[in-house]
Coordinates of C-alpha atoms and ligand atoms in Angstrom, one line a residue:
X1 CA 179.1 192.3 -74.6
X2 CA 182.5 192.8 -75.7
X3 CA 185.3 190.2 -75.6
X4 CA 187.3 191.6 -72.7
X5 CA 184.5 192.0 -70.3
X6 CA 183.2 188.4 -71.1
X7 CA 186.8 187.3 -70.3
X8 CA 186.7 188.7 -67.0
X9 CA 183.4 186.1 -66.1
X10 CA 184.5 182.7 -65.4
X11 CA 182.8 180.4 -67.8
X12 CA 182.2 176.7 -66.5
X13 CA 180.7 174.0 -69.3
X14 CA 179.7 171.1 -67.4
X15 CA 177.3 168.2 -68.2
X16 CA 177.3 165.2 -70.5
X17 CA 176.5 165.1 -74.1
X18 CA 176.7 161.3 -73.9
X19 CA 173.5 160.5 -73.2
X20 CA 172.7 161.7 -76.9
X21 CA 175.2 159.4 -78.0
X22 CA 173.7 156.1 -77.4
X23 CA 175.4 152.7 -77.3
X24 CA 174.7 151.1 -80.7
X25 CA 174.0 147.6 -81.9
X26 CA 177.5 147.4 -83.1
X27 CA 178.4 146.6 -79.5
X28 CA 176.7 143.3 -79.5
X29 CA 179.2 140.7 -81.3
X30 CA 177.5 138.5 -84.1
X31 CA 179.1 135.0 -84.1
X32 CA 180.0 135.2 -87.5
X33 CA 183.2 135.0 -89.2
X34 CA 183.4 139.3 -89.2
X35 CA 183.3 139.5 -86.0
X36 CA 185.6 136.5 -85.2
X37 CA 188.3 138.2 -87.5
X38 CA 187.8 141.7 -85.8
X39 CA 187.8 140.0 -82.2
X40 CA 191.7 140.8 -81.7
X41 CA 191.2 144.4 -82.4
X42 CA 187.5 144.5 -80.2
X43 CA 189.5 144.5 -77.0
X44 CA 187.7 147.6 -75.2
X45 CA 189.5 150.8 -75.9
X46 CA 187.5 152.7 -73.5
X47 CA 189.1 155.7 -71.4
X48 CA 186.8 155.1 -68.5
X49 CA 185.2 158.6 -70.0
X50 CA 181.6 158.4 -71.2
X51 CA 181.8 160.4 -74.3
X52 CA 184.9 157.9 -75.2
X53 CA 182.6 154.8 -74.9
X54 CA 179.8 156.4 -77.0
X55 CA 182.3 157.7 -79.5
X56 CA 183.7 154.4 -79.8
X57 CA 180.5 152.6 -80.5
X58 CA 179.6 155.4 -82.9
X59 CA 182.7 154.6 -84.5
X60 CA 181.9 150.8 -85.2
X61 CA 183.9 149.3 -82.3
X62 CA 182.8 145.7 -81.6
X63 CA 182.9 144.3 -77.9
X64 CA 182.6 141.1 -77.0
X65 CA 180.3 140.6 -74.3
X66 CA 181.7 138.3 -71.3
X67 CA 179.8 135.6 -69.5
X68 CA 178.0 136.5 -66.3
X69 CA 180.1 136.6 -63.4
X70 CA 177.9 138.1 -61.1
X71 CA 174.0 137.7 -60.1
X72 CA 171.3 140.1 -58.8
X73 CA 167.5 139.8 -58.2
X74 CA 167.0 143.0 -60.1
X75 CA 169.4 145.2 -62.3
X76 CA 168.5 148.7 -62.5
X77 CA 169.7 150.5 -65.5
X78 CA 170.0 154.5 -65.3
X79 CA 170.6 156.4 -62.0
X80 CA 168.5 159.6 -62.4
X81 CA 165.1 159.9 -60.7
X82 CA 163.5 156.8 -62.0
X83 CA 166.6 154.5 -61.0
X84 CA 167.3 156.1 -57.8
X85 CA 163.6 155.9 -57.0
X86 CA 163.2 152.3 -58.0
X87 CA 166.1 151.6 -55.6
X88 CA 164.6 153.3 -53.1
X89 CA 161.1 151.3 -53.3
X90 CA 163.3 148.2 -53.5
X91 CA 165.2 148.5 -50.2
X92 CA 166.0 145.5 -48.7
X93 CA 166.2 143.8 -52.1
X94 CA 169.1 142.2 -53.8
X95 CA 169.1 144.9 -56.6
X96 CA 172.3 146.7 -58.8
X97 CA 172.3 150.2 -59.9
X98 CA 173.9 150.9 -62.9
X99 CA 174.8 154.8 -64.3
X100 CA 176.6 156.0 -67.0
X101 CA 177.7 159.0 -64.9
X102 CA 180.1 159.5 -62.5
X103 CA 177.2 160.8 -60.3
X104 CA 173.4 160.2 -60.0
X105 CA 170.3 162.3 -60.7
X106 CA 170.2 162.5 -64.5
X107 CA 168.2 165.3 -65.3
X108 CA 167.2 166.1 -62.2
X109 CA 170.7 166.9 -61.2
X110 CA 171.8 169.9 -58.5
X111 CA 174.8 171.7 -58.3
X112 CA 176.1 174.2 -55.6
X113 CA 178.0 177.4 -55.4
X114 CA 179.3 178.8 -52.2
X115 CA 177.3 176.0 -50.6
X116 CA 174.0 177.4 -52.3
X117 CA 172.3 174.4 -54.4
X118 CA 171.1 175.4 -58.0
X119 CA 169.3 173.3 -60.6
X120 CA 171.0 172.2 -63.6
X121 CA 167.8 170.7 -65.1
X122 CA 164.6 169.5 -63.6
X123 CA 162.9 172.9 -61.8
X124 CA 159.7 172.1 -59.6
X125 CA 157.3 169.4 -58.6
X126 CA 153.4 169.8 -57.9
X127 CA 152.2 169.6 -54.3
X128 CA 150.7 165.9 -53.8
X129 CA 152.4 164.5 -57.1
X130 CA 154.7 161.6 -56.7
X131 CA 157.9 163.5 -56.5
X132 CA 156.5 165.7 -53.7
X133 CA 155.2 162.7 -51.9
X134 CA 158.5 161.0 -52.1
X135 CA 160.5 164.1 -50.9
X136 CA 158.0 164.3 -48.1
X137 CA 158.7 160.5 -47.2
X138 CA 162.5 160.9 -47.4
X139 CA 162.2 164.2 -45.2
X140 CA 162.0 166.9 -47.6
X141 CA 159.5 169.7 -47.4
X142 CA 158.8 171.4 -50.4
X143 CA 157.6 174.9 -49.9
X144 CA 155.1 176.3 -52.5
X145 CA 155.9 178.7 -55.0
X146 CA 153.0 181.0 -54.3
X147 CA 153.3 183.3 -57.1
X148 CA 151.9 183.2 -60.7
X149 CA 154.6 183.7 -63.6
X150 CA 155.6 187.2 -65.2
X151 CA 156.0 188.0 -68.9
X152 CA 159.2 190.1 -69.4
X153 CA 158.9 191.4 -72.5
X154 CA 159.6 194.7 -74.5
X155 CA 161.0 196.2 -71.4
X156 CA 158.1 195.7 -69.2
X157 CA 157.4 193.4 -66.3
X158 CA 154.1 192.1 -66.6
X159 CA 152.8 189.9 -63.4
X160 CA 150.4 187.1 -63.4
X161 CA 150.5 186.9 -67.0
X162 CA 147.3 185.1 -67.7
X163 CA 145.3 186.5 -65.2
X164 CA 145.5 190.0 -64.4
X165 CA 148.7 190.6 -66.7
X166 CA 147.1 190.1 -70.1
X167 CA 145.5 193.5 -70.4
X168 CA 148.9 194.8 -69.6
X169 CA 151.0 193.1 -72.1
X170 CA 152.8 195.6 -74.0
X171 CA 151.6 194.8 -77.2
X172 CA 149.0 196.9 -79.4
X173 CA 145.4 196.8 -78.6
X174 CA 144.2 194.0 -81.3
X175 CA 147.2 191.6 -79.8
X176 CA 146.2 191.8 -76.4
X177 CA 142.4 191.2 -77.5
X178 CA 144.0 188.3 -79.5
X179 CA 145.6 186.9 -76.2
X180 CA 142.0 187.5 -74.2
X181 CA 140.3 185.7 -76.8
X182 CA 142.8 182.7 -76.9
X183 CA 142.0 182.4 -73.1
X184 CA 138.3 182.4 -73.6
X185 CA 138.3 180.0 -76.4
X186 CA 140.5 177.7 -74.1
X187 CA 138.5 178.1 -71.4
X188 CA 135.2 177.0 -73.2
X189 CA 136.9 173.9 -74.8
X190 CA 136.3 170.4 -73.4
X191 CA 139.5 169.1 -73.3
X192 CA 139.9 165.8 -72.0
X193 CA 137.1 164.2 -73.2
X194 CA 138.8 164.8 -76.7
X195 CA 142.1 163.3 -75.7
X196 CA 142.5 161.0 -78.4
X197 CA 141.3 163.4 -81.2
X198 CA 143.4 166.1 -79.9
X199 CA 146.6 164.2 -79.1
X200 CA 146.8 163.3 -82.8
X201 CA 146.6 166.7 -83.8
X202 CA 149.6 169.7 -83.8
X203 CA 148.9 172.7 -81.3
X204 CA 149.7 175.1 -83.6
X205 CA 146.3 174.0 -85.7
X206 CA 144.8 176.2 -82.9
X207 CA 147.0 178.8 -82.0
X208 CA 147.7 180.0 -85.8
X209 CA 143.9 181.4 -85.5
X210 CA 145.6 184.2 -83.1
X211 CA 148.0 186.9 -83.3
X212 CA 151.8 185.9 -83.8
X213 CA 152.7 186.9 -80.4
X214 CA 150.2 184.4 -78.8
X215 CA 151.9 181.5 -80.8
X216 CA 155.2 183.4 -79.7
X217 CA 154.6 183.2 -76.2
X218 CA 153.9 179.1 -76.3
X219 CA 156.9 178.9 -78.3
X220 CA 158.6 179.4 -75.4
X221 CA 156.7 178.0 -72.6
X222 CA 156.4 174.7 -74.9
X223 CA 160.1 174.0 -75.3
X224 CA 161.1 174.7 -71.9
X225 CA 158.1 172.5 -70.2
X226 CA 157.8 169.6 -73.1
X227 CA 160.5 170.4 -75.6
X228 CA 158.6 171.0 -78.5
X229 CA 157.2 174.2 -80.2
X230 CA 153.6 174.7 -81.1
X231 CA 154.0 172.8 -84.3
X232 CA 155.6 170.0 -82.9
X233 CA 153.3 169.9 -79.8
X234 CA 150.5 167.6 -79.3
X235 CA 147.4 169.8 -79.4
X236 CA 146.3 167.9 -76.5
X237 CA 149.6 168.5 -74.4
X238 CA 149.4 172.4 -75.4
X239 CA 145.7 172.8 -74.6
X240 CA 145.6 171.1 -71.3
X241 CA 148.8 173.0 -69.9
X242 CA 146.9 176.4 -71.4
X243 CA 143.6 175.6 -69.2
X244 CA 145.8 174.6 -66.4
X245 CA 147.7 177.7 -66.4
X246 CA 144.5 180.0 -66.6
X247 CA 143.0 178.0 -63.8
X248 CA 145.7 178.2 -61.4
X249 CA 147.1 174.9 -61.7
X250 CA 150.6 176.9 -61.1
X251 CA 149.9 177.5 -57.6
X252 CA 150.2 174.0 -56.7
X253 CA 154.0 174.2 -57.5
X254 CA 156.7 173.5 -54.9
X255 CA 160.3 173.2 -54.6
X256 CA 163.4 173.4 -52.7
X257 CA 166.6 175.2 -54.1
X258 CA 168.3 172.8 -56.4
X259 CA 165.3 172.2 -58.2
X260 CA 164.1 168.4 -58.4
X261 CA 167.8 167.8 -58.2
X262 CA 167.2 168.2 -54.4
X263 CA 164.9 164.9 -54.8
X264 CA 168.1 162.9 -56.3
X265 CA 170.6 164.4 -53.9
X266 CA 168.6 163.2 -50.8
X267 CA 168.0 160.0 -52.2
X268 CA 171.8 159.1 -52.6
X269 CA 172.1 160.4 -49.1
X270 CA 169.6 158.1 -48.0
X271 CA 170.5 155.1 -49.8
X272 CA 174.1 155.0 -49.8
X273 CA 175.1 154.5 -46.4
X274 CA 173.4 151.3 -46.6
X275 CA 173.6 150.5 -50.6
X276 CA 177.3 152.1 -51.8
X277 CA 178.5 148.8 -53.3
X278 CA 175.2 148.1 -55.0
X279 CA 175.0 151.9 -56.6
X280 CA 177.8 152.0 -59.4
X281 CA 178.7 155.0 -61.1
X282 CA 181.0 155.4 -64.2
X283 CA 179.2 151.9 -65.2
X284 CA 177.8 152.2 -68.9
X285 CA 175.3 149.6 -69.9
X286 CA 176.0 148.3 -73.1
X287 CA 173.4 145.5 -73.6
X288 CA 170.7 143.8 -71.8
X289 CA 170.0 140.3 -73.2
X290 CA 167.3 137.8 -72.4
X291 CA 168.9 134.7 -71.5
X292 CA 167.1 131.6 -70.3
X293 CA 164.8 132.8 -68.0
X294 CA 167.3 135.3 -66.7
X295 CA 168.9 138.7 -68.5
X296 CA 172.4 139.0 -69.1
X297 CA 173.2 142.7 -68.3
X298 CA 176.6 143.9 -69.5
X299 CA 178.2 147.1 -68.2
X300 CA 181.5 148.9 -69.0
X301 CA 183.6 150.2 -66.1
X302 CA 187.0 151.7 -65.6
X303 CA 187.5 150.0 -69.2
X304 CA 186.4 146.0 -68.2
X305 CA 183.4 144.7 -69.4
X306 CA 181.1 142.6 -66.8
X307 CA 178.0 140.7 -67.3
X308 CA 175.8 140.5 -64.3
X309 CA 172.7 137.9 -64.7
X310 CA 169.4 139.3 -63.1
X311 CA 166.1 137.8 -62.7
X312 CA 164.4 141.1 -63.5
X313 CA 165.9 144.1 -65.2
X314 CA 164.3 147.8 -64.6
X315 CA 165.6 149.9 -67.7
X316 CA 165.5 153.3 -66.4
X317 CA 167.1 155.2 -69.4
X318 CA 165.8 157.1 -72.4
X319 CA 164.1 155.5 -75.1
X320 CA 166.2 156.4 -77.7
X321 CA 169.3 154.4 -75.6
X322 CA 167.3 151.7 -74.4
X323 CA 166.7 150.6 -78.0
X324 CA 170.1 150.1 -78.7
X325 CA 170.8 148.3 -75.3
X326 CA 167.9 145.8 -75.1
X327 CA 168.3 142.9 -77.3
X328 CA 165.2 140.6 -78.7
X329 CA 163.2 143.5 -78.8
X330 CA 159.7 143.3 -81.2
X331 CA 160.8 145.5 -84.6
X332 CA 157.6 147.7 -83.9
X333 CA 158.7 148.6 -80.4
X334 CA 162.2 149.2 -81.5
X335 CA 160.6 151.8 -83.9
X336 CA 158.2 153.1 -81.5
X337 CA 161.6 153.5 -79.3
X338 CA 163.5 155.7 -81.8
X339 CA 160.7 157.7 -83.0
X340 CA 160.6 159.3 -79.6
X341 CA 161.9 162.5 -80.1
X342 CA 164.4 164.2 -77.5
X343 CA 165.1 168.1 -77.2
X344 CA 168.6 169.4 -76.6
X345 CA 168.4 171.3 -73.3
X346 CA 171.2 173.5 -71.8
X347 CA 170.6 175.2 -68.7
X348 CA 172.8 178.3 -68.1
X349 CA 173.1 179.6 -64.5
X350 CA 174.5 183.1 -63.8
X351 CA 175.7 183.5 -60.4
X352 CA 175.6 187.5 -58.8
X353 CA 177.5 188.2 -56.0
X354 CA 174.6 190.9 -55.3
X355 CA 170.8 191.2 -55.7
X356 CA 169.9 191.3 -59.5
X357 CA 166.3 189.8 -59.3
X358 CA 164.3 188.5 -56.6
X359 CA 160.9 189.1 -58.1
X360 CA 159.3 186.3 -59.1
X361 CA 160.1 182.4 -59.3
X362 CA 159.6 181.4 -63.2
X363 CA 159.7 184.5 -65.8
X364 CA 158.7 184.1 -69.1
X365 CA 160.8 185.9 -71.8
X366 CA 159.7 185.5 -75.2
X367 CA 162.4 186.7 -78.2
X368 CA 165.5 185.5 -76.5
X369 CA 167.9 183.0 -76.6
X370 CA 166.4 181.3 -73.4
X371 CA 162.6 181.0 -72.7
X372 CA 162.4 181.3 -69.2
X373 CA 164.6 181.7 -65.6
X374 CA 163.9 180.9 -62.5
X375 CA 165.4 182.4 -58.9
X376 CA 167.3 179.4 -57.5
X377 CA 166.3 180.0 -53.7
X378 CA 162.7 181.5 -54.4
X379 CA 160.9 179.5 -52.0
X380 CA 163.3 179.9 -49.1
X381 CA 164.2 183.4 -49.7
X382 CA 162.0 184.7 -46.9
X383 CA 162.8 182.1 -44.1
X384 CA 164.3 183.9 -41.2
X385 CA 167.1 181.6 -40.7
X386 CA 168.2 181.9 -44.5
X387 CA 170.4 184.7 -45.8
X388 CA 171.0 184.8 -49.7
X389 CA 174.8 185.0 -50.4
X390 CA 174.4 185.3 -54.3
X391 CA 171.9 185.6 -56.6
X392 CA 171.6 182.2 -58.8
X393 CA 169.6 182.7 -61.5
X394 CA 169.1 179.5 -63.8
X395 CA 168.1 180.2 -67.4
X396 CA 166.3 177.4 -69.5
X397 CA 167.7 177.4 -73.0
X398 CA 166.2 174.4 -75.1
X399 CA 167.1 174.2 -78.7
X400 CA 165.8 172.9 -81.6
X401 CA 166.9 169.2 -82.7
X402 CA 168.7 170.8 -85.7
X403 CA 171.4 172.5 -83.5
X404 CA 172.0 169.8 -81.0
X405 CA 175.9 169.6 -82.5
X406 CA 176.3 172.9 -81.0
X407 CA 176.6 171.5 -77.4
X408 CA 179.4 168.8 -78.5
X409 CA 181.8 171.8 -78.7
X410 CA 182.9 173.6 -75.5
X411 CA 183.8 176.8 -77.2
X412 CA 180.1 177.0 -79.2
X413 CA 178.7 176.4 -75.5
X414 CA 180.6 179.2 -74.1
X415 CA 179.1 181.6 -77.2
X416 CA 175.4 180.1 -76.2
X417 CA 176.1 180.9 -72.6
X418 CA 177.6 184.2 -73.2
X419 CA 174.5 185.1 -75.6
X420 CA 172.0 183.9 -73.0
X421 CA 174.0 186.5 -70.4
X422 CA 173.9 189.2 -73.1
X423 CA 170.4 188.6 -73.8
X424 CA 169.2 188.9 -70.1
X425 CA 171.1 192.1 -69.9
X426 CA 168.8 193.4 -72.0
X427 CA 165.7 191.8 -70.8
X428 CA 165.3 195.1 -68.4
X429 CA 167.5 198.1 -67.6
X430 CA 168.3 197.2 -64.1
X431 CA 169.5 194.1 -65.6
X432 CA 172.6 195.2 -67.2
X433 CA 174.9 194.0 -64.3
X434 CA 177.9 191.2 -64.6
X435 CA 177.9 187.8 -62.9
X436 CA 180.7 186.8 -61.0
X437 CA 180.2 183.3 -63.1
X438 CA 178.2 181.7 -65.9
X439 CA 177.7 177.8 -65.8
X440 CA 176.4 175.9 -68.7
X441 CA 175.1 172.7 -68.0
X442 CA 174.5 170.7 -71.4
X443 CA 172.7 167.6 -72.5
X444 CA 171.7 166.3 -75.7
X445 CA 168.8 164.5 -75.4
X446 CA 167.3 165.3 -71.9
X447 CA 163.9 165.9 -72.5
X448 CA 161.4 164.0 -74.6
X449 CA 159.1 166.0 -76.9
X450 CA 155.5 165.7 -76.6
X451 CA 154.8 165.1 -79.8
X452 CA 151.0 164.7 -81.7
X453 CA 150.5 161.2 -81.0
X454 CA 153.2 160.5 -78.4
X455 CA 151.1 160.1 -75.3
X456 CA 148.3 158.2 -76.8
X457 CA 150.0 156.0 -79.1
X458 CA 153.9 155.8 -79.7
X459 CA 154.4 156.1 -75.8
X460 CA 152.6 152.9 -75.2
X461 CA 154.1 150.9 -78.2
X462 CA 157.6 151.9 -76.7
X463 CA 157.0 150.7 -73.4
X464 CA 155.2 147.5 -73.5
X465 CA 157.1 145.3 -70.8
X466 CA 159.0 141.9 -71.8
X467 CA 158.6 138.9 -69.7
X468 CA 161.7 139.9 -67.6
X469 CA 162.6 143.6 -68.8
X470 CA 160.4 146.5 -67.6
X471 CA 160.6 150.0 -69.3
X472 CA 160.4 152.7 -66.9
X473 CA 161.9 156.0 -66.8
X474 CA 159.7 159.4 -67.5
X475 CA 159.5 158.6 -71.2
X476 CA 157.3 155.7 -70.5
X477 CA 155.0 158.2 -68.6
X478 CA 153.6 161.7 -69.6
X479 CA 152.2 163.6 -71.2
X480 CA 155.2 165.5 -70.5
X481 CA 158.9 164.8 -69.2
X482 CA 157.7 164.9 -65.7
X483 CA 159.6 164.0 -62.3
X484 CA 156.5 162.6 -60.7
X485 CA 156.0 160.2 -63.8
X486 CA 159.6 158.9 -63.5
X487 CA 158.6 158.3 -59.8
X488 CA 155.2 156.9 -60.5
X489 CA 156.6 154.1 -62.5
X490 CA 159.2 153.0 -60.5
X491 CA 156.8 152.3 -57.9
X492 CA 154.8 150.1 -60.7
X493 CA 158.3 149.1 -61.5
X494 CA 159.2 147.9 -57.8
X495 CA 156.0 145.9 -57.6
X496 CA 156.2 144.4 -61.1
X497 CA 159.7 143.3 -59.9
X498 CA 158.3 141.9 -56.7
X499 CA 155.7 139.8 -58.6
X500 CA 158.3 138.3 -61.1
X501 CA 160.7 137.5 -58.3
X502 CA 157.8 135.7 -56.2
X503 CA 156.9 134.0 -60.0
X504 CA 153.2 135.5 -59.2
X505 CA 151.0 136.3 -62.1
X506 CA 150.0 139.5 -63.1
X507 CA 153.3 141.4 -63.5
X508 CA 152.8 142.2 -67.4
X509 CA 149.1 143.4 -66.5
X510 CA 150.4 145.7 -63.6
X511 CA 153.0 147.2 -66.0
X512 CA 150.1 147.8 -68.8
X513 CA 147.8 149.2 -66.4
X514 CA 150.4 151.9 -65.8
X515 CA 150.9 152.9 -69.2
X516 CA 146.8 153.7 -69.9
X517 CA 146.6 157.5 -70.8
X518 CA 145.0 159.5 -68.0
X519 CA 143.1 162.4 -68.7
X520 CA 144.4 165.3 -66.5
Ligands
FAD1 C1 165.9 171.3 -68.6 C2 164.8 170.6 -67.7 C3 164.0 170.9 -67.0 C4 163.1 170.3 -66.5 N1 162.0 170.5 -65.5 C5 161.1 169.8 -65.2 C6 160.3 170.6 -63.9 O1 160.4 171.3 -63.9 N2 159.4 169.4 -63.4 C7 159.5 168.0 -64.0 O2 158.7 167.2 -63.4 N3 160.2 167.3 -64.9 C8 160.9 168.4 -65.1 N4 161.9 168.2 -66.5 C9 162.1 166.7 -66.8 C10 162.8 165.6 -65.4 O3 163.8 166.1 -65.4 C11 162.7 164.4 -66.1 O4 161.2 164.1 -66.4 C12 163.3 163.5 -65.0 O5 164.3 164.0 -64.4 C13 163.8 162.3 -65.5 O6 164.2 161.2 -65.0 P1 164.8 159.7 -65.9 O7 165.1 159.0 -64.4 O8 163.4 159.3 -66.3 O9 165.6 160.1 -66.5 P2 167.1 160.3 -66.8 O10 167.1 162.0 -65.8 O11 167.4 161.2 -68.2 O12 168.1 159.2 -66.0 C14 168.5 158.5 -67.2 C15 169.9 157.9 -66.4 O13 170.4 156.9 -67.3 C16 171.7 157.4 -67.4 N5 172.2 156.4 -68.4 C17 172.0 156.5 -69.7 N6 172.7 155.9 -70.5 C18 173.0 154.6 -70.0 C19 173.6 153.6 -69.9 N7 173.5 153.0 -71.3 N8 174.0 152.8 -68.7 C20 173.6 153.5 -67.4 N9 172.9 154.2 -67.6 C21 172.6 155.2 -68.2 C22 171.6 158.8 -67.6 O14 172.8 159.0 -67.2 C23 171.0 159.3 -66.6 O15 171.5 159.6 -65.6 C24 162.9 168.8 -66.8 C25 163.8 168.3 -67.9 C26 164.8 169.3 -68.1 C27 165.9 168.5 -69.0

C-alpha cells in the first residue's frame, strides 16, 4: 500500500507495554550506606504514567517503602480476569484490588468502535469452562461459535481445515497426503497417559516428520494460542490441541463480541457500584513483603507511595513481574518464575464501514504477518435484533521474543499494523478494500509460552504458595494461557484466603492441589 493511501486511514496505537517492563528489586531500599546516601535523590519521580515507573526502575531509581498506613484483610494485585474474579469470589470481604493500568481487564479487555465491542486480546471461552460458568453467573450468555475454522492460503478459502478441508488444501498431492498422515498419526496416539514424557519434548520433534506446510500451519496456530512455534512448544500441548481439533473440540467455543473482555467488562460493572473505593486503577504495586504475620504491600499512585498491611495477598500478576515484587521468595521459586517465557503479542483491529468478511469466525492464514483473524460480532450476527454497523476484524499478530522492542515505538507499531493490513488485502482478491480505521493494541509480555516442561514442572515450582501469599493468574495454570484457568485459580485463591483469615489449616494443601497437572 502506498504511503499516501495509508495516510487517509486513521491508525490508533493503544495499550501498554509496561507489563513487559517489570518493577525491579531496585525499588526495594537496602538499608546500607549506599541507599542512605541516595535517599535525597530517591524521592519518587513518577509522572503518574505506567511507562515512567517502569523506566525509572529500569534506570536504577531507588524508592523508600513507607510504613503501613492502611490495612486490608486481603490485597489482590493485578486487575485482569484473575484479579477481578478473585474480587468477585470474595464479595463481602475486606479486600483491596490494585491495578497498574487506568482500566481493568488485563489481556481480556474489550474496546468499542461506534458502540460495537471488539477484542483487544483474549478471544473465546469453551462451553462449560470456568470462564463460561462465571459469565453466566454474572448474567452473560456466551453463544456458541458453531463453525469449524477455515484456512485461507494461496488465495483459496478452505472450510473446516482438519476435517473435510484437508483434501481441498491448495497444495501438491504429496503435501495433502502429509496433512492426512499427520492427522491419522495423532489420532492414533495415546497422549494423556504420556503427559509427563511428552511435556518434556518439543512439538517440532513430531511435526518435522511431515511436509513443511504441516509445520507451517502449527507455527501459526501455536503462536496464536500459546505464544510459541513448534520448536518452543511442549509436544504434549501441541499434540493434545491437535487431537482436540481433529475430534471436534472447537465445537465448544463460545463468545460474545468483545472477546473475553466481555467478562471483565461485566465484572467491573457488577463490582464497581458496591466496591468502587476498593478497586484502584493507576496503582502499580512495587513490593509485597512478608512482615510479622502480615504482608506489607506498597504501591505507587499519583506519584505517592502507600503501604497497606494485609493478612493475605493474592498475586494475580504475570510471574516475571511477581518475581520482582514479592520479597523473600525462595531462590528456586524466583528462578522458576523468571524462567517462564512470554510472547510479545499485538492485536490489530481493522474496522470497515461495509461488509468485507463475514464467512467464518476464526480464520487461519499461513505465511502472513498475522496468524489468524476473527470476526468480532460473529456469534450475534444473525440475531434479529442485531444489525452490523461496521465489519470489525481482529488480527492476531504474536511476535517472536526478539522482536519485543518493536512494540516500544509508536512508528514501528503503525508499520506493523500497516503490514497486517496489506497482508490481509492480499489473502483473497475481495479483501482489497480500505478500512476506515486501524487499531493496534500492543502488549509486551501478555501470553506465557507453553514451552517444554512449563506445565508439568516449571509452573509448579513458580506457583508454590507462601504462608500469606497466593500465586494465582493464568500462568499458575495451563497447559496454555487460558482465561478459564485464571478464573479457576482465583476460585481456589478465594477459598485459600478464607482459610488464612479464619486461621484454619489446609490453605497450603488446597493451593498445591490446584496446581496438579490434569490430563485434558
Ligand atoms: C492476544 C491474546 C489472545 C488470547 N486469546 C485467548 C482465548 O481465546 N481464550 C482464552 O481463554 N485465553 C486467551 N488468552 C489468554 C488470556 O487472555 C489470559 O489467560 C487471561 O486474560 C489472563 O488473565 P490474568 O488476570 O491471569 O492476567 P493478565 O490479564 O495479564 O492480568 C494481570 C494484570 O496485572 C496488572 N499488573 C501488572 N503488573 C502490576 C503491578 N506491578 N501492580 C498492579 N497491577 C499490575 C496488569 O496491568 C494486568 O491488568 C489470550 C491472550 C492474548 C494476549
